[in-house]
Coordinates of C-alpha atoms and ligand atoms in Angstrom, one line a residue:
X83 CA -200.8 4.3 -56.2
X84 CA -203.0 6.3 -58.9
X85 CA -201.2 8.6 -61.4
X86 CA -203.3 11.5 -59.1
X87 CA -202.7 10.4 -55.5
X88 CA -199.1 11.7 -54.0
X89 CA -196.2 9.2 -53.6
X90 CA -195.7 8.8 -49.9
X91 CA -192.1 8.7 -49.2
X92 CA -190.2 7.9 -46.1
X93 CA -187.1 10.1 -44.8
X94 CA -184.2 8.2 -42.9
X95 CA -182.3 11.4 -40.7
X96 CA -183.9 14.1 -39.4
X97 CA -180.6 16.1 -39.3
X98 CA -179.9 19.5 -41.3
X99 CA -180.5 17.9 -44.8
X100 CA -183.9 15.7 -44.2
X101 CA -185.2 18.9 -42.5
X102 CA -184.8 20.5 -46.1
X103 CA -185.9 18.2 -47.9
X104 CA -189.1 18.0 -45.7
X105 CA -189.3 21.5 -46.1
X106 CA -189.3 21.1 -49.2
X107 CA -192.3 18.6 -50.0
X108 CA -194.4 20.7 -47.8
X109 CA -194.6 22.7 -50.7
X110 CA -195.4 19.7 -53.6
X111 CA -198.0 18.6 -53.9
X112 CA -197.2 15.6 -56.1
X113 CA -195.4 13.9 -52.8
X114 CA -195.8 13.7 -49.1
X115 CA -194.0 12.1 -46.1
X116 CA -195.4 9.2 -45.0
X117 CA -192.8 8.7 -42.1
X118 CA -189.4 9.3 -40.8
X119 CA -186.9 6.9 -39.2
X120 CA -184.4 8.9 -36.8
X121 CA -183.0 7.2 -33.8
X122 CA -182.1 10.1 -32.1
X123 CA -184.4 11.9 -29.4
X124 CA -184.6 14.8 -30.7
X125 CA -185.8 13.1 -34.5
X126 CA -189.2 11.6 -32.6
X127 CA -190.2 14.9 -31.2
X128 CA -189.5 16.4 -34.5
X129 CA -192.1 13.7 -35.9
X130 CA -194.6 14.8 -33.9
X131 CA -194.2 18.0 -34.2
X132 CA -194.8 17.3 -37.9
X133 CA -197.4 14.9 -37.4
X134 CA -196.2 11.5 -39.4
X135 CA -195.1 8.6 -37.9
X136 CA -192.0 8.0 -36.5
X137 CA -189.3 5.2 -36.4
X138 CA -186.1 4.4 -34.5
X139 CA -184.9 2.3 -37.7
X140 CA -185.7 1.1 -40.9
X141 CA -186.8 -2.3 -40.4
X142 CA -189.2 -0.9 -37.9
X143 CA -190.3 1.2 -40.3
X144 CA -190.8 -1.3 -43.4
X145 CA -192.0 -3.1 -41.0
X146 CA -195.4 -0.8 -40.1
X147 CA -195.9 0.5 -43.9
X148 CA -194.5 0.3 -47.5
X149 CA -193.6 3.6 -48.9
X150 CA -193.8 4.6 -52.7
X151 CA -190.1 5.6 -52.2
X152 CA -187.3 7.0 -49.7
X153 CA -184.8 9.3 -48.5
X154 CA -181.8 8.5 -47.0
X155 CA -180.4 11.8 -45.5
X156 CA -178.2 10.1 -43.1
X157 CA -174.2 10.1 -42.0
X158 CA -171.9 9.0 -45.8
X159 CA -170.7 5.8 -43.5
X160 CA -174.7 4.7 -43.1
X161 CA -175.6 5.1 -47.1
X162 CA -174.5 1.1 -48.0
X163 CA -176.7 -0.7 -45.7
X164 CA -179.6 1.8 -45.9
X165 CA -179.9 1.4 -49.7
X166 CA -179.0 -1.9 -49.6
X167 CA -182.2 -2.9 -47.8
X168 CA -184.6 -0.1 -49.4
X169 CA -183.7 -2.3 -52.6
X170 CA -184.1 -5.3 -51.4
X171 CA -187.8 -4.2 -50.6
X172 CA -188.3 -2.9 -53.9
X173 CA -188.4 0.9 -52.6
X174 CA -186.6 3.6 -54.7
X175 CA -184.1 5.4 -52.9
X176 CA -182.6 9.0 -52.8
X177 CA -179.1 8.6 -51.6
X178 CA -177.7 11.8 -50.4
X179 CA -174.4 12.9 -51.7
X180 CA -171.5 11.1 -51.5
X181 CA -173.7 7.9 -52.7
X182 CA -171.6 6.4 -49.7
X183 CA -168.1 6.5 -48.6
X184 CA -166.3 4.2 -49.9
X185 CA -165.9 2.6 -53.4
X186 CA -166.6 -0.6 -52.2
X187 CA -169.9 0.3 -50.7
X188 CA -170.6 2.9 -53.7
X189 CA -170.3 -0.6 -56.2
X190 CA -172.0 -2.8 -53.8
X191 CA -175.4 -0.1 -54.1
X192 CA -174.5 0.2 -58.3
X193 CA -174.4 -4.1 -58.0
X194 CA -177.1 -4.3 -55.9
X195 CA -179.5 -1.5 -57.9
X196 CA -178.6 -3.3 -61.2
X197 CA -179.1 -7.0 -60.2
X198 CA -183.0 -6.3 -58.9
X199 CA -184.0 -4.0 -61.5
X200 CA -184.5 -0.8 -58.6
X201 CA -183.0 2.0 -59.9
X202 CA -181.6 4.6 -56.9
X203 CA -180.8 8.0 -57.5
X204 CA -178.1 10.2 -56.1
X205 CA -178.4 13.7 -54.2
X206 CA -176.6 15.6 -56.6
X207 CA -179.4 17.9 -56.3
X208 CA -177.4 20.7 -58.7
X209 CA -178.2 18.8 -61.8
X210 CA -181.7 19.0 -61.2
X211 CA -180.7 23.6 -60.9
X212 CA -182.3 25.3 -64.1
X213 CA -179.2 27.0 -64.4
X214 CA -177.1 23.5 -64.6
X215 CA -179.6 22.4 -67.0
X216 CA -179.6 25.3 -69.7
X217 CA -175.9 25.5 -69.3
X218 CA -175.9 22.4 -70.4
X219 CA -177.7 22.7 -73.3
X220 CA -175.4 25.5 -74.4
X221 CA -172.5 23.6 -74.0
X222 CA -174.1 20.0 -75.9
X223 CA -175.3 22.3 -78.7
X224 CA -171.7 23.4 -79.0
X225 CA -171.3 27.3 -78.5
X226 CA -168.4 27.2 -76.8
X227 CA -166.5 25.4 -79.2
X228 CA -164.2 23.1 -78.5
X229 CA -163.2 23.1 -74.4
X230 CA -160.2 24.6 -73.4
X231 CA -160.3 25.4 -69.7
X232 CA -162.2 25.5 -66.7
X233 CA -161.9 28.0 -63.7
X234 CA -163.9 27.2 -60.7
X235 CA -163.8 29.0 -57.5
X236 CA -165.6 27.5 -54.5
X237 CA -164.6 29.8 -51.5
X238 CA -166.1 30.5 -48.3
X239 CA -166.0 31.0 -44.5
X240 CA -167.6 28.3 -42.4
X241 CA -168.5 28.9 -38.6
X242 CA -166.7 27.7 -35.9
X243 CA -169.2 26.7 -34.8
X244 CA -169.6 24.0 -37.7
X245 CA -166.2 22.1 -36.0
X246 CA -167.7 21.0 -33.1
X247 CA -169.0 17.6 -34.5
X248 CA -165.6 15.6 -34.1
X249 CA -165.7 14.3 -37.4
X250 CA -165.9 17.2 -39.6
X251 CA -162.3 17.4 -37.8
X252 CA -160.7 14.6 -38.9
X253 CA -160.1 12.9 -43.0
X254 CA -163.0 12.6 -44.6
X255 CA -164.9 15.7 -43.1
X256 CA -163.4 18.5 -45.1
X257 CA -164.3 20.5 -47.8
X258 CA -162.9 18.0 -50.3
X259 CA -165.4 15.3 -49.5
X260 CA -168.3 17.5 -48.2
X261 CA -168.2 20.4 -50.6
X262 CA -166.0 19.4 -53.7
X263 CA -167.9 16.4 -54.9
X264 CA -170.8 18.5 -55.9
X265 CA -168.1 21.0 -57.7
X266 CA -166.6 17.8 -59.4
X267 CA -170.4 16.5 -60.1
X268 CA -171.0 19.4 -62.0
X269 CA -167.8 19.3 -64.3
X270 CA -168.0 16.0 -64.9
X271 CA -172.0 16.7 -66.2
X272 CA -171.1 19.7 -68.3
X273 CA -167.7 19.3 -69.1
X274 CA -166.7 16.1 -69.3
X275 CA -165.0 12.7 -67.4
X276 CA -162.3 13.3 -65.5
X277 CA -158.5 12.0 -66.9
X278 CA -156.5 13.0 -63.8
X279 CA -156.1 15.0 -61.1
X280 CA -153.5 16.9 -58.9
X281 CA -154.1 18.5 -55.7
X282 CA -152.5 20.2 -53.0
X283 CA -154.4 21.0 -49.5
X284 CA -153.7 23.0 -46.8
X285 CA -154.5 23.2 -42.7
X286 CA -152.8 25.9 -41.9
X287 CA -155.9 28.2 -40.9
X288 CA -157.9 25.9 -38.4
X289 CA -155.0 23.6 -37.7
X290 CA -157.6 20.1 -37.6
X291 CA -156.0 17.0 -39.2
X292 CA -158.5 17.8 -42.4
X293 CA -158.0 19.9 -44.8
X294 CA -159.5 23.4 -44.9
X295 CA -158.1 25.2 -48.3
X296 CA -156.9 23.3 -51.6
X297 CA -155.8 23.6 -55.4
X298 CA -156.9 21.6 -57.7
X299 CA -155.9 21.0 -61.1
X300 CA -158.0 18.3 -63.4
X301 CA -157.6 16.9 -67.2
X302 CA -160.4 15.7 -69.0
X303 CA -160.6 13.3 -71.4
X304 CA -161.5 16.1 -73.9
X305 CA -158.1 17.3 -73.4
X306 CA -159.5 21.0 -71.2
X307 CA -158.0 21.8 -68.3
X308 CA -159.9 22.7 -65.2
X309 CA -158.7 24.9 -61.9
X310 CA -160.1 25.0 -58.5
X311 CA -159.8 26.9 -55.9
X312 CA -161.5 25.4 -52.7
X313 CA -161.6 26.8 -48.9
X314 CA -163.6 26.8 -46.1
X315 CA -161.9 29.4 -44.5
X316 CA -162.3 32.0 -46.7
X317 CA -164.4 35.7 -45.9
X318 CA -165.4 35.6 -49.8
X319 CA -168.7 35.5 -52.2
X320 CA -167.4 33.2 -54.6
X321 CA -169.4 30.1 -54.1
X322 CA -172.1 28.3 -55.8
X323 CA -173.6 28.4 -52.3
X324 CA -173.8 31.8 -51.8
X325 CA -174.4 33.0 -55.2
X326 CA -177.0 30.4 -56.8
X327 CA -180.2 31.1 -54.6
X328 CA -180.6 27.2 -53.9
X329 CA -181.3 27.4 -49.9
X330 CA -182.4 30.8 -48.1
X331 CA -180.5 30.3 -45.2
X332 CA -177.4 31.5 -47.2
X333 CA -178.1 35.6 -47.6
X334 CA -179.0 37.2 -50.8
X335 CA -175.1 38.3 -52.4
X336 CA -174.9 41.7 -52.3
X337 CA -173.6 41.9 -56.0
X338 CA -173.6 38.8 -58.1
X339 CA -170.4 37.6 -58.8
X340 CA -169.4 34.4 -61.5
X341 CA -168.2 31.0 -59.5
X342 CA -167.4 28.9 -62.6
X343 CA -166.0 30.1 -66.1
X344 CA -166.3 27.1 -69.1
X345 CA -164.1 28.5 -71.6
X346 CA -164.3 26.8 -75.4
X347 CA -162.4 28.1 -78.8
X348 CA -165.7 30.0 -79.8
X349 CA -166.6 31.4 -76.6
X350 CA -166.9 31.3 -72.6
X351 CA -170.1 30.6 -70.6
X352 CA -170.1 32.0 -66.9
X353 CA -171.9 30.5 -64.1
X354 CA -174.3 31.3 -62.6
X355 CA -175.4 34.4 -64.1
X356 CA -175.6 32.0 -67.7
X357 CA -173.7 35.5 -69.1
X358 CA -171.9 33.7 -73.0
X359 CA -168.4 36.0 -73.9
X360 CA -168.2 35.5 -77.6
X361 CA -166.7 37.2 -81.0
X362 CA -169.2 38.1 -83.4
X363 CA -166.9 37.6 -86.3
X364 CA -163.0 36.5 -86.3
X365 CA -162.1 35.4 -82.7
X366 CA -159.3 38.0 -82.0
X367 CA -158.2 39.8 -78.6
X368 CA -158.0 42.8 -80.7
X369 CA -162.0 42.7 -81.3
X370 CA -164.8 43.6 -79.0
X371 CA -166.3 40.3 -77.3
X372 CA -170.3 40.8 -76.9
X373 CA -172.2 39.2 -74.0
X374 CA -175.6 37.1 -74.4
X375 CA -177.5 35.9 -71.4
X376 CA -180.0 33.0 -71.3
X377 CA -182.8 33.8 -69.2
X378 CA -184.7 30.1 -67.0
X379 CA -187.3 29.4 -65.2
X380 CA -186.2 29.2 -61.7
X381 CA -186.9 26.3 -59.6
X382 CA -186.1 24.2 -56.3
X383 CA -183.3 22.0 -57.3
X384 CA -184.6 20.1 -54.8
X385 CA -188.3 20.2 -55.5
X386 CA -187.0 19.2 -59.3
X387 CA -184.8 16.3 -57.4
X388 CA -188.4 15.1 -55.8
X389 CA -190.2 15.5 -58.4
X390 CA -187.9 13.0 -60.1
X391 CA -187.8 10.6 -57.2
X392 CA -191.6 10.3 -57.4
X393 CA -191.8 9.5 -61.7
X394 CA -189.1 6.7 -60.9
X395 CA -190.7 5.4 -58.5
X396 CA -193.6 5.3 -60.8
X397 CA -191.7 3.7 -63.8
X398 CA -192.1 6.8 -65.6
X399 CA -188.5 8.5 -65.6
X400 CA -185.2 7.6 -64.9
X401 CA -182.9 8.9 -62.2
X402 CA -181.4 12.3 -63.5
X403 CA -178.4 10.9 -61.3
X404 CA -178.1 7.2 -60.8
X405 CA -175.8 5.4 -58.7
X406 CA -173.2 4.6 -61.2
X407 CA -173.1 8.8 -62.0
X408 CA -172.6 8.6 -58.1
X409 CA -169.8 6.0 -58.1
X410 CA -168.0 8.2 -60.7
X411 CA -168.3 11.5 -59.1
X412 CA -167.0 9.7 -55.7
X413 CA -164.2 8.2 -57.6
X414 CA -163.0 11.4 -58.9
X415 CA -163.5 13.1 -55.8
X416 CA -161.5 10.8 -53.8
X417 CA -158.9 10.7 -56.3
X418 CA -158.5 14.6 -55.2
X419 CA -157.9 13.8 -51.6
X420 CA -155.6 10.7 -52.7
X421 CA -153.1 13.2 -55.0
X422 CA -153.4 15.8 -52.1
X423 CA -151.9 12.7 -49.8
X424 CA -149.2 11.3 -51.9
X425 CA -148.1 14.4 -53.8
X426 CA -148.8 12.2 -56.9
X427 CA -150.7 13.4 -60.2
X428 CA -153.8 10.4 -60.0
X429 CA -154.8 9.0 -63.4
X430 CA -158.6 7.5 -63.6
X431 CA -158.8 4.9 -66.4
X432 CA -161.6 6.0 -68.7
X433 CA -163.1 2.6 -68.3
X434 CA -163.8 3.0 -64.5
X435 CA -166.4 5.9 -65.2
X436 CA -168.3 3.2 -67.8
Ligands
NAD17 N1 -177.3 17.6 -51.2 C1 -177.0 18.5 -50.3 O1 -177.1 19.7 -50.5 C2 -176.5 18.0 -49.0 C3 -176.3 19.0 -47.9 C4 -175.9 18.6 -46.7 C5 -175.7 17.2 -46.4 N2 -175.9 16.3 -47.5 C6 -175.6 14.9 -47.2 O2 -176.7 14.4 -46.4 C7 -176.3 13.4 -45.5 C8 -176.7 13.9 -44.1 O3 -176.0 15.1 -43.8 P1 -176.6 16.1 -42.7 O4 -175.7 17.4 -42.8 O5 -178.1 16.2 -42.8 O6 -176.2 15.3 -41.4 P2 -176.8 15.5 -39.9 O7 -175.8 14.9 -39.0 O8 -177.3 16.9 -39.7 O9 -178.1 14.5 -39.9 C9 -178.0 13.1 -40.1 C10 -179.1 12.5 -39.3 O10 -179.2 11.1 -39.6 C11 -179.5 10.4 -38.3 N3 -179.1 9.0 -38.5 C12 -177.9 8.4 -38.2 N4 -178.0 7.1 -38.5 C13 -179.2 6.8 -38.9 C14 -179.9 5.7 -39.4 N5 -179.3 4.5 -39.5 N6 -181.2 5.8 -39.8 C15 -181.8 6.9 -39.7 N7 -181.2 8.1 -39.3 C16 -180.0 8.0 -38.9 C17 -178.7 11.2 -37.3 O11 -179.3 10.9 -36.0 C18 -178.9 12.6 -37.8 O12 -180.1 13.2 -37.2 C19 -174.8 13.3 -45.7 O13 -174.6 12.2 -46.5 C20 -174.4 14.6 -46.4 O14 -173.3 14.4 -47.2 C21 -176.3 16.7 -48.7

């Protein structure tokens, strides 16, 4: 492949989030789809329609052509064995979020990535969000001061409709795993590793086995203390969903309103407006606080995401979020769910996030 000529990548699932991401390259022009593997009906007609080739699985497919570099947008449970094999054939891989869905498998695709040299990056497309980015240059360069709490709302009302796949029903297919990680994803990036974590959940609204509503309550290592307040079933705007622009099949919010409040000794940074609360002199209830904002460029988080996908593949960047990132953010995140099982505050060794 020349520097010039557009990595070809493959896409494994055709389902909600390899349509976007399809979508989504239509508009690059540094990358383009060289096939998809989908072994549902409904995946080869969708191939057509879009006019690349199309496989029932991936051996088929690595059998026919050899892609710059993949996608695997398919079911958590599929992740291991998918990556696993893109690996082994020396192709870079996007995992979607969770990087799989276990800890075992999540190691195996860290072992595996490490031992042949193919780095594999994780769909934890908000990293790649200009907002994500510049707060996090705020908070490296210190304006917060030291960190002293975290408030994180992530509320909002599903469909029915969204219940009628069985296993969004049952453990495993609740907001915790599906929605939470990328919450925990973030904190850990800007804020810091995770210490411990206590959680309670809730089914009281839908009445499934999972969990639709929780409370969450995290330590860092830096000693902050972080808050969440997590539900599905909620009529409300506050969500990073609904409020940060990344996909347009949410609707514009009517009136912005902040999801996630980083406050520090020296000042508080609100997300995702990027609005800083600070003193201008002594830090004192008693005195007026002023406001800054940071303006960004906006972008795709997920053209960003691609963009990065295609200067790994090319040996020219590393992954933004690699697989041991995606490890750790799966650890924490199933740490929630465990505390919110046993009633028991779960501590996380700092050496398991190394
Ligand atoms: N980063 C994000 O914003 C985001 C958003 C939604 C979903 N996700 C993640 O993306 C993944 C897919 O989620 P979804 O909502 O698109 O699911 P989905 O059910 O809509 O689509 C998954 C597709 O994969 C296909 N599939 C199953 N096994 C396959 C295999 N072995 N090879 C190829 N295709 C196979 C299915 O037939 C289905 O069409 C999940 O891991 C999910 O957590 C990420």
């Amino acid at each position: 492949m020349s520097a010039q000529s557009p990595a070809r990548i493959l896409l494994a699932g055709a389902g909600a989030i390899g349509r976007l991401h399809f979508r989504e390259m239509q508009e690059c022009t540094f990358c383009t789809l060289s096939g998809i593997v989908e072994p549902a009906p409904a995946g080869r007609e969708w191939a057509e329609a879009a006019g690349v080739p199309w496989f029932a699985d991936l051996d088929t497919a690595l059998a026919h052509e050899k892609p710059d570099a993949a996608i695997v947008a398919t079911p958590n449970q599929t992740h291991r064995a998918l990556a696993l094999r893109l690996i082994e054939e020396r192709i870079v891989p996007l995992v979607e979020k969770p990087i799989a869905s276990t800890i075992e498998d999540a190691t195996e695709i860290v072992t595996a990535s490490e031992k042949a040299g193919v780095p594999v990056l994780i769909g934890h497309h908000r990293r790649h969000n200009p907002i994500i980015r510049t707060a996090h240059e705020i908070i490296s360069r210190g304006a917060p001061g030291q960190l002293v709490s975290v408030s994180l709302m992530a509320l909002f009302r599903k469909p029915d409709d969204y219940f009628t796949a069985s296993w969004r029903r049952e453990p495993g297919g609740g907001p915790v795993l599906i929605n939470l990680i990328h919450e925990i994803d973030v904190i850990r990036h800007l804020c810091g590793e995770i210490s411990s974590v206590h959680a309670v959940t809730s089914n009281r609204i839908r009445g499934f086995e999972v969990e639709d509503t929780a409370a969450i309550l995290l330590r860092l290592d830096n000693e902050a203390l972080v808050t969440i307040s997590l539900s599905d079933c909620a009529s409300s705007p506050w969500s990073w969903d609904l409020q940060a622009g990344e996909i347009d099949s949410y609707p514009a919010p009517a009136a912005p309103v902040t999801t996630m409040v980083i406050s520090g000794t020296d000042g508080s940074l609100a997300l995702p407006s990027l609005d800083f609360w600070s003193y201008r002199g002594k830090p004192d209830w008693y005195e007026p606080l002023t406001r800054e904002t940071t303006g960004y460029r906006k972008e795709s988080p997920y053209i960003a995401q691609l963009r990065n996908l295609c200067a790994v593949s090319r040996g020219e960047a590393v992954p933004v979020v690699d697989a041991q990132e995606g490890l750790s953010t799966l650890r924490a995140t199933l740490a929630v769910a465990e505390s919110a099982r046993t009633g028991k505050t779960v501590h996380i060794p700092s050496s398991q996030f190394a």
